[in-house]
PDB file of C-alpha atoms in Angstrom:
ATOM      1  CA  MET A   1     114.404  70.335 159.298  1.00  0.00           C
ATOM      2  CA  HIS A   2     114.177  71.002 155.553  1.00  0.00           C
ATOM      3  CA  VAL A   3     114.806  74.671 154.650  1.00  0.00           C
ATOM      4  CA  ALA A   4     114.153  76.202 151.226  1.00  0.00           C
ATOM      5  CA  LEU A   5     115.614  79.713 150.649  1.00  0.00           C
ATOM      6  CA  ALA A   6     114.036  81.402 147.614  1.00  0.00           C
ATOM      7  CA  SER A   7     114.533  84.530 145.561  1.00  0.00           C
ATOM      8  CA  ALA A   8     112.715  85.596 142.451  1.00  0.00           C
ATOM      9  CA  GLU A   9     115.382  87.118 140.195  1.00  0.00           C
ATOM     10  CA  SER A  10     115.801  88.107 136.564  1.00  0.00           C
ATOM     11  CA  PHE A  11     117.147  85.605 134.056  1.00  0.00           C
ATOM     12  CA  TYR A  12     120.466  87.447 133.909  1.00  0.00           C
ATOM     13  CA  ASP A  13     121.463  87.908 137.512  1.00  0.00           C
ATOM     14  CA  ASN A  14     120.951  86.719 141.035  1.00  0.00           C
ATOM     15  CA  ALA A  15     122.136  87.818 144.422  1.00  0.00           C
ATOM     16  CA  LEU A  16     124.490  85.704 146.438  1.00  0.00           C
ATOM     17  CA  ALA A  17     122.835  86.578 149.767  1.00  0.00           C
ATOM     18  CA  LEU A  18     121.002  83.302 150.184  1.00  0.00           C
ATOM     19  CA  ASP A  19     124.048  81.238 149.292  1.00  0.00           C
ATOM     20  CA  TYR A  20     126.057  83.029 151.990  1.00  0.00           C
ATOM     21  CA  ILE A  21     123.260  82.639 154.559  1.00  0.00           C
ATOM     22  CA  ALA A  22     122.964  78.938 153.818  1.00  0.00           C
ATOM     23  CA  ARG A  23     126.768  78.374 153.971  1.00  0.00           C
ATOM     24  CA  TYR A  24     127.140  80.301 157.160  1.00  0.00           C
ATOM     25  CA  ALA A  25     124.311  78.452 158.951  1.00  0.00           C
ATOM     26  CA  GLY A  26     125.607  75.127 157.784  1.00  0.00           C
ATOM     27  CA  ALA A  27     129.038  75.876 159.296  1.00  0.00           C
ATOM     28  CA  ARG A  28     127.785  76.943 162.755  1.00  0.00           C
ATOM     29  CA  PRO A  29     129.047  74.678 165.509  1.00  0.00           C
ATOM     30  CA  SER A  30     125.814  75.378 167.485  1.00  0.00           C
ATOM     31  CA  LEU A  31     123.836  73.721 164.648  1.00  0.00           C
ATOM     32  CA  SER A  32     126.335  70.899 163.907  1.00  0.00           C
ATOM     33  CA  ASP A  33     124.365  68.249 165.599  1.00  0.00           C
ATOM     34  CA  ALA A  34     121.047  69.352 164.094  1.00  0.00           C
ATOM     35  CA  THR A  35     119.659  67.837 160.928  1.00  0.00           C
ATOM     36  CA  PHE A  36     119.207  70.688 158.488  1.00  0.00           C
ATOM     37  CA  GLN A  37     118.962  70.385 154.768  1.00  0.00           C
ATOM     38  CA  ILE A  38     119.186  73.885 153.273  1.00  0.00           C
ATOM     39  CA  GLU A  39     118.700  74.415 149.594  1.00  0.00           C
ATOM     40  CA  VAL A  40     118.662  77.700 147.664  1.00  0.00           C
ATOM     41  CA  GLN A  41     116.123  78.179 144.853  1.00  0.00           C
ATOM     42  CA  ASN A  42     116.445  81.125 142.487  1.00  0.00           C
ATOM     43  CA  GLY A  43     113.408  81.414 140.228  1.00  0.00           C
ATOM     44  CA  GLU A  44     112.893  83.864 137.460  1.00  0.00           C
ATOM     45  CA  LEU A  45     110.271  86.582 137.717  1.00  0.00           C
ATOM     46  CA  GLY A  46     107.082  85.370 136.019  1.00  0.00           C
ATOM     47  CA  ASP A  47     108.061  81.711 136.367  1.00  0.00           C
ATOM     48  CA  GLY A  48     104.763  79.936 137.157  1.00  0.00           C
ATOM     49  CA  ASP A  49     106.682  76.852 138.330  1.00  0.00           C
ATOM     50  CA  PHE A  50     108.592  78.669 141.065  1.00  0.00           C
ATOM     51  CA  LEU A  51     106.065  77.720 143.819  1.00  0.00           C
ATOM     52  CA  SER A  52     106.414  74.040 142.877  1.00  0.00           C
ATOM     53  CA  LEU A  53     110.107  74.371 142.866  1.00  0.00           C
ATOM     54  CA  ILE A  54     110.108  75.823 146.350  1.00  0.00           C
ATOM     55  CA  LEU A  55     107.664  73.191 147.760  1.00  0.00           C
ATOM     56  CA  GLN A  56     109.149  70.138 145.995  1.00  0.00           C
ATOM     57  CA  HIS A  57     110.759  68.755 149.166  1.00  0.00           C
ATOM     58  CA  ASP A  58     108.031  69.844 151.629  1.00  0.00           C
ATOM     59  CA  PRO A  59     110.080  72.450 153.481  1.00  0.00           C
ATOM     60  CA  ASP A  60     109.540  73.109 157.115  1.00  0.00           C
ATOM     61  CA  LEU A  61     110.813  76.618 156.598  1.00  0.00           C
ATOM     62  CA  VAL A  62     110.859  78.829 153.506  1.00  0.00           C
ATOM     63  CA  GLY A  63     112.938  81.995 153.492  1.00  0.00           C
ATOM     64  CA  PHE A  64     112.553  84.790 150.839  1.00  0.00           C
ATOM     65  CA  ASN A  65     115.138  87.344 149.817  1.00  0.00           C
ATOM     66  CA  THR A  66     113.154  90.444 149.091  1.00  0.00           C
ATOM     67  CA  TYR A  67     113.968  93.388 146.831  1.00  0.00           C
ATOM     68  CA  VAL A  68     111.822  96.090 145.301  1.00  0.00           C
ATOM     69  CA  TRP A  69     111.323  93.996 142.139  1.00  0.00           C
ATOM     70  CA  ASN A  70     110.161  90.823 143.866  1.00  0.00           C
ATOM     71  CA  VAL A  71     108.530  91.722 147.226  1.00  0.00           C
ATOM     72  CA  ASP A  72     104.954  91.553 145.816  1.00  0.00           C
ATOM     73  CA  LEU A  73     105.633  88.115 144.256  1.00  0.00           C
ATOM     74  CA  SER A  74     107.260  86.995 147.497  1.00  0.00           C
ATOM     75  CA  ILE A  75     104.191  87.984 149.499  1.00  0.00           C
ATOM     76  CA  LYS A  76     101.928  86.169 146.990  1.00  0.00           C
ATOM     77  CA  LEU A  77     104.184  83.071 147.223  1.00  0.00           C
ATOM     78  CA  ALA A  78     104.161  83.210 151.037  1.00  0.00           C
ATOM     79  CA  ARG A  79     100.374  83.274 151.043  1.00  0.00           C
ATOM     80  CA  GLU A  80     100.287  80.265 148.692  1.00  0.00           C
ATOM     81  CA  ILE A  81     102.789  78.386 150.825  1.00  0.00           C
ATOM     82  CA  LYS A  82     100.691  78.965 153.968  1.00  0.00           C
ATOM     83  CA  ARG A  83      97.653  77.871 152.104  1.00  0.00           C
ATOM     84  CA  LYS A  84      99.143  74.667 150.922  1.00  0.00           C
ATOM     85  CA  ARG A  85     101.499  74.020 153.933  1.00  0.00           C
ATOM     86  CA  PRO A  86     100.204  75.939 156.962  1.00  0.00           C
ATOM     87  CA  GLN A  87     102.782  74.303 159.185  1.00  0.00           C
ATOM     88  CA  SER A  88     105.700  75.754 157.233  1.00  0.00           C
ATOM     89  CA  VAL A  89     107.440  78.726 158.751  1.00  0.00           C
ATOM     90  CA  VAL A  90     107.834  81.674 156.367  1.00  0.00           C
ATOM     91  CA  VAL A  91     110.724  84.065 156.753  1.00  0.00           C
ATOM     92  CA  PHE A  92     111.362  87.258 154.869  1.00  0.00           C
ATOM     93  CA  GLY A  93     114.783  89.001 154.614  1.00  0.00           C
ATOM     94  CA  GLY A  94     116.565  91.360 152.273  1.00  0.00           C
ATOM     95  CA  MET A  95     116.351  95.100 151.573  1.00  0.00           C
ATOM     96  CA  GLU A  96     112.603  95.436 151.308  1.00  0.00           C
ATOM     97  CA  ALA A  97     111.809  93.274 154.354  1.00  0.00           C
ATOM     98  CA  THR A  98     114.441  95.218 156.324  1.00  0.00           C
ATOM     99  CA  PHE A  99     112.979  98.650 155.434  1.00  0.00           C
ATOM    100  CA  TRP A 100     109.354  97.548 155.843  1.00  0.00           C
ATOM    101  CA  ALA A 101     109.695  94.986 158.665  1.00  0.00           C
ATOM    102  CA  GLU A 102     107.046  96.407 161.052  1.00  0.00           C
ATOM    103  CA  ARG A 103     104.581  97.018 158.143  1.00  0.00           C
ATOM    104  CA  LEU A 104     105.041  93.521 156.735  1.00  0.00           C
ATOM    105  CA  MET A 105     104.595  91.925 160.067  1.00  0.00           C
ATOM    106  CA  ALA A 106     101.332  93.906 160.516  1.00  0.00           C
ATOM    107  CA  GLU A 107      99.933  93.369 157.042  1.00  0.00           C
ATOM    108  CA  VAL A 108     101.135  89.958 155.955  1.00  0.00           C
ATOM    109  CA  PRO A 109     100.209  87.437 158.656  1.00  0.00           C
ATOM    110  CA  GLU A 110     101.659  84.606 156.512  1.00  0.00           C
ATOM    111  CA  VAL A 111     105.163  85.964 157.299  1.00  0.00           C
ATOM    112  CA  ASP A 112     106.264  84.413 160.664  1.00  0.00           C
ATOM    113  CA  PHE A 113     109.694  86.124 160.992  1.00  0.00           C
ATOM    114  CA  ILE A 114     111.744  88.839 159.329  1.00  0.00           C
ATOM    115  CA  ILE A 115     115.499  89.031 159.212  1.00  0.00           C
ATOM    116  CA  VAL A 116     116.374  92.757 159.582  1.00  0.00           C
ATOM    117  CA  GLY A 117     119.718  93.833 158.121  1.00  0.00           C
ATOM    118  CA  GLU A 118     122.509  91.360 157.463  1.00  0.00           C
ATOM    119  CA  GLY A 119     121.113  87.850 157.668  1.00  0.00           C
ATOM    120  CA  GLU A 120     123.757  85.435 158.462  1.00  0.00           C
ATOM    121  CA  ILE A 121     123.847  85.647 162.246  1.00  0.00           C
ATOM    122  CA  PRO A 122     120.087  86.262 162.790  1.00  0.00           C
ATOM    123  CA  PHE A 123     119.110  83.402 160.400  1.00  0.00           C
ATOM    124  CA  ALA A 124     121.473  80.905 162.157  1.00  0.00           C
ATOM    125  CA  ASP A 125     120.034  82.144 165.480  1.00  0.00           C
ATOM    126  CA  LEU A 126     116.495  81.567 164.160  1.00  0.00           C
ATOM    127  CA  LEU A 127     117.281  77.977 163.070  1.00  0.00           C
ATOM    128  CA  GLN A 128     118.799  77.236 166.544  1.00  0.00           C
ATOM    129  CA  ARG A 129     115.623  78.658 168.270  1.00  0.00           C
ATOM    130  CA  LEU A 130     113.279  76.741 165.947  1.00  0.00           C
ATOM    131  CA  SER A 131     115.122  73.573 166.684  1.00  0.00           C
ATOM    132  CA  GLY A 132     114.238  74.030 170.353  1.00  0.00           C
ATOM    133  CA  ARG A 133     117.669  74.896 171.633  1.00  0.00           C
ATOM    134  CA  THR A 134     116.838  78.520 172.717  1.00  0.00           C
ATOM    135  CA  ALA A 135     113.643  80.426 173.606  1.00  0.00           C
ATOM    136  CA  PHE A 136     112.610  83.445 171.556  1.00  0.00           C
ATOM    137  CA  GLN A 137     112.717  85.788 174.493  1.00  0.00           C
ATOM    138  CA  GLY A 138     115.980  87.687 174.273  1.00  0.00           C
ATOM    139  CA  ALA A 139     116.315  87.033 170.562  1.00  0.00           C
ATOM    140  CA  ILE A 140     119.264  88.842 169.116  1.00  0.00           C
ATOM    141  CA  PRO A 141     118.666  92.070 167.160  1.00  0.00           C
ATOM    142  CA  GLY A 142     117.953  91.436 163.516  1.00  0.00           C
ATOM    143  CA  LEU A 143     115.046  88.992 164.081  1.00  0.00           C
ATOM    144  CA  ALA A 144     111.563  90.335 163.950  1.00  0.00           C
ATOM    145  CA  TYR A 145     108.737  88.168 165.267  1.00  0.00           C
ATOM    146  CA  ARG A 146     105.314  88.336 166.897  1.00  0.00           C
ATOM    147  CA  ASP A 147     104.884  88.253 170.683  1.00  0.00           C
ATOM    148  CA  ALA A 148     102.243  86.080 172.392  1.00  0.00           C
ATOM    149  CA  GLY A 149      99.673  88.793 171.789  1.00  0.00           C
ATOM    150  CA  GLY A 150     100.470  88.929 168.036  1.00  0.00           C
ATOM    151  CA  LYS A 151     102.309  92.342 168.216  1.00  0.00           C
ATOM    152  CA  ALA A 152     105.346  92.657 166.057  1.00  0.00           C
ATOM    153  CA  VAL A 153     108.671  92.784 167.868  1.00  0.00           C
ATOM    154  CA  VAL A 154     111.281  94.505 165.779  1.00  0.00           C
ATOM    155  CA  ARG A 155     114.546  94.900 167.651  1.00  0.00           C
ATOM    156  CA  GLY A 156     116.630  96.750 164.976  1.00  0.00           C
ATOM    157  CA  LEU A 157     119.351  95.747 162.661  1.00  0.00           C
ATOM    158  CA  GLY A 158     121.168  92.473 163.162  1.00  0.00           C
ATOM    159  CA  PRO A 159     124.899  92.145 164.000  1.00  0.00           C
ATOM    160  CA  VAL A 160     127.455  92.644 161.327  1.00  0.00           C
ATOM    161  CA  ILE A 161     130.036  89.916 160.739  1.00  0.00           C
ATOM    162  CA  GLN A 162     133.367  91.596 161.407  1.00  0.00           C
ATOM    163  CA  ASN A 163     135.539  88.957 159.727  1.00  0.00           C
ATOM    164  CA  LEU A 164     134.203  87.940 156.258  1.00  0.00           C
ATOM    165  CA  ASP A 165     136.339  84.895 156.426  1.00  0.00           C
ATOM    166  CA  ASP A 166     133.811  83.532 158.978  1.00  0.00           C
ATOM    167  CA  ILE A 167     131.376  83.030 156.051  1.00  0.00           C
ATOM    168  CA  PRO A 168     132.264  79.958 153.961  1.00  0.00           C
ATOM    169  CA  SER A 169     132.495  80.754 150.197  1.00  0.00           C
ATOM    170  CA  PRO A 170     129.394  79.846 148.268  1.00  0.00           C
ATOM    171  CA  PHE A 171     131.652  79.053 145.313  1.00  0.00           C
ATOM    172  CA  ALA A 172     132.939  75.979 147.108  1.00  0.00           C
ATOM    173  CA  THR A 173     129.614  74.337 146.345  1.00  0.00           C
ATOM    174  CA  ALA A 174     128.605  76.170 143.152  1.00  0.00           C
ATOM    175  CA  ARG A 175     125.112  75.165 142.119  1.00  0.00           C
ATOM    176  CA  GLN A 176     124.970  74.238 138.454  1.00  0.00           C
ATOM    177  CA  GLY A 177     121.317  74.036 137.294  1.00  0.00           C
ATOM    178  CA  ASN A 178     119.680  77.298 138.360  1.00  0.00           C
ATOM    179  CA  GLY A 179     122.584  78.706 140.276  1.00  0.00           C
ATOM    180  CA  ILE A 180     125.722  80.704 140.533  1.00  0.00           C
ATOM    181  CA  ALA A 181     127.710  78.774 137.930  1.00  0.00           C
ATOM    182  CA  LYS A 182     126.257  80.490 134.851  1.00  0.00           C
ATOM    183  CA  ARG A 183     125.018  83.870 136.032  1.00  0.00           C
ATOM    184  CA  VAL A 184     126.091  87.396 136.707  1.00  0.00           C
ATOM    185  CA  LEU A 185     126.465  87.709 140.410  1.00  0.00           C
ATOM    186  CA  TYR A 186     126.222  90.683 142.755  1.00  0.00           C
ATOM    187  CA  GLU A 187     125.906  91.526 146.453  1.00  0.00           C
ATOM    188  CA  SER A 188     124.388  94.627 147.690  1.00  0.00           C
ATOM    189  CA  TYR A 189     123.313  96.301 150.948  1.00  0.00           C
TER     190      TYR A 189
END
């Protein structure tokens, strides 16, 4: 399964959230025998080539980190992705998706899942479920989805990682081109 995690950021900064989520999922023993290629793409707001960058490896799943400054663009990109690759799973997470999870599920049918709250555990759980290892019934809190009737199921905030050492450092594999090696970094929530 090819996974593209994307966030539209400013030229000067980008959040580390997607790097942490990718590293955490990649280190999960429950996913160790699965074939996942997870890449993080940070595009600049207004970059017309961002969609091409996201789709360059024909992702099976595209995840967006949403903030107040990029949620509208993320919705637009999700719609374009579903138009070009309807089989791709689209996942939203981040602060805006957390706050507006029920509304986004109702108003943006192109969004298949929303990670609510901290994303490391629910995202790894989602990958495990999508790979066929576990059914969606009884999904852990923090994963919003639609039931068989199309109604949004939002089960509250996801679990919080108690020991931050459980998350491998994103600096161990610092991305050079568009990534963390040359930018101001922050983490919020």
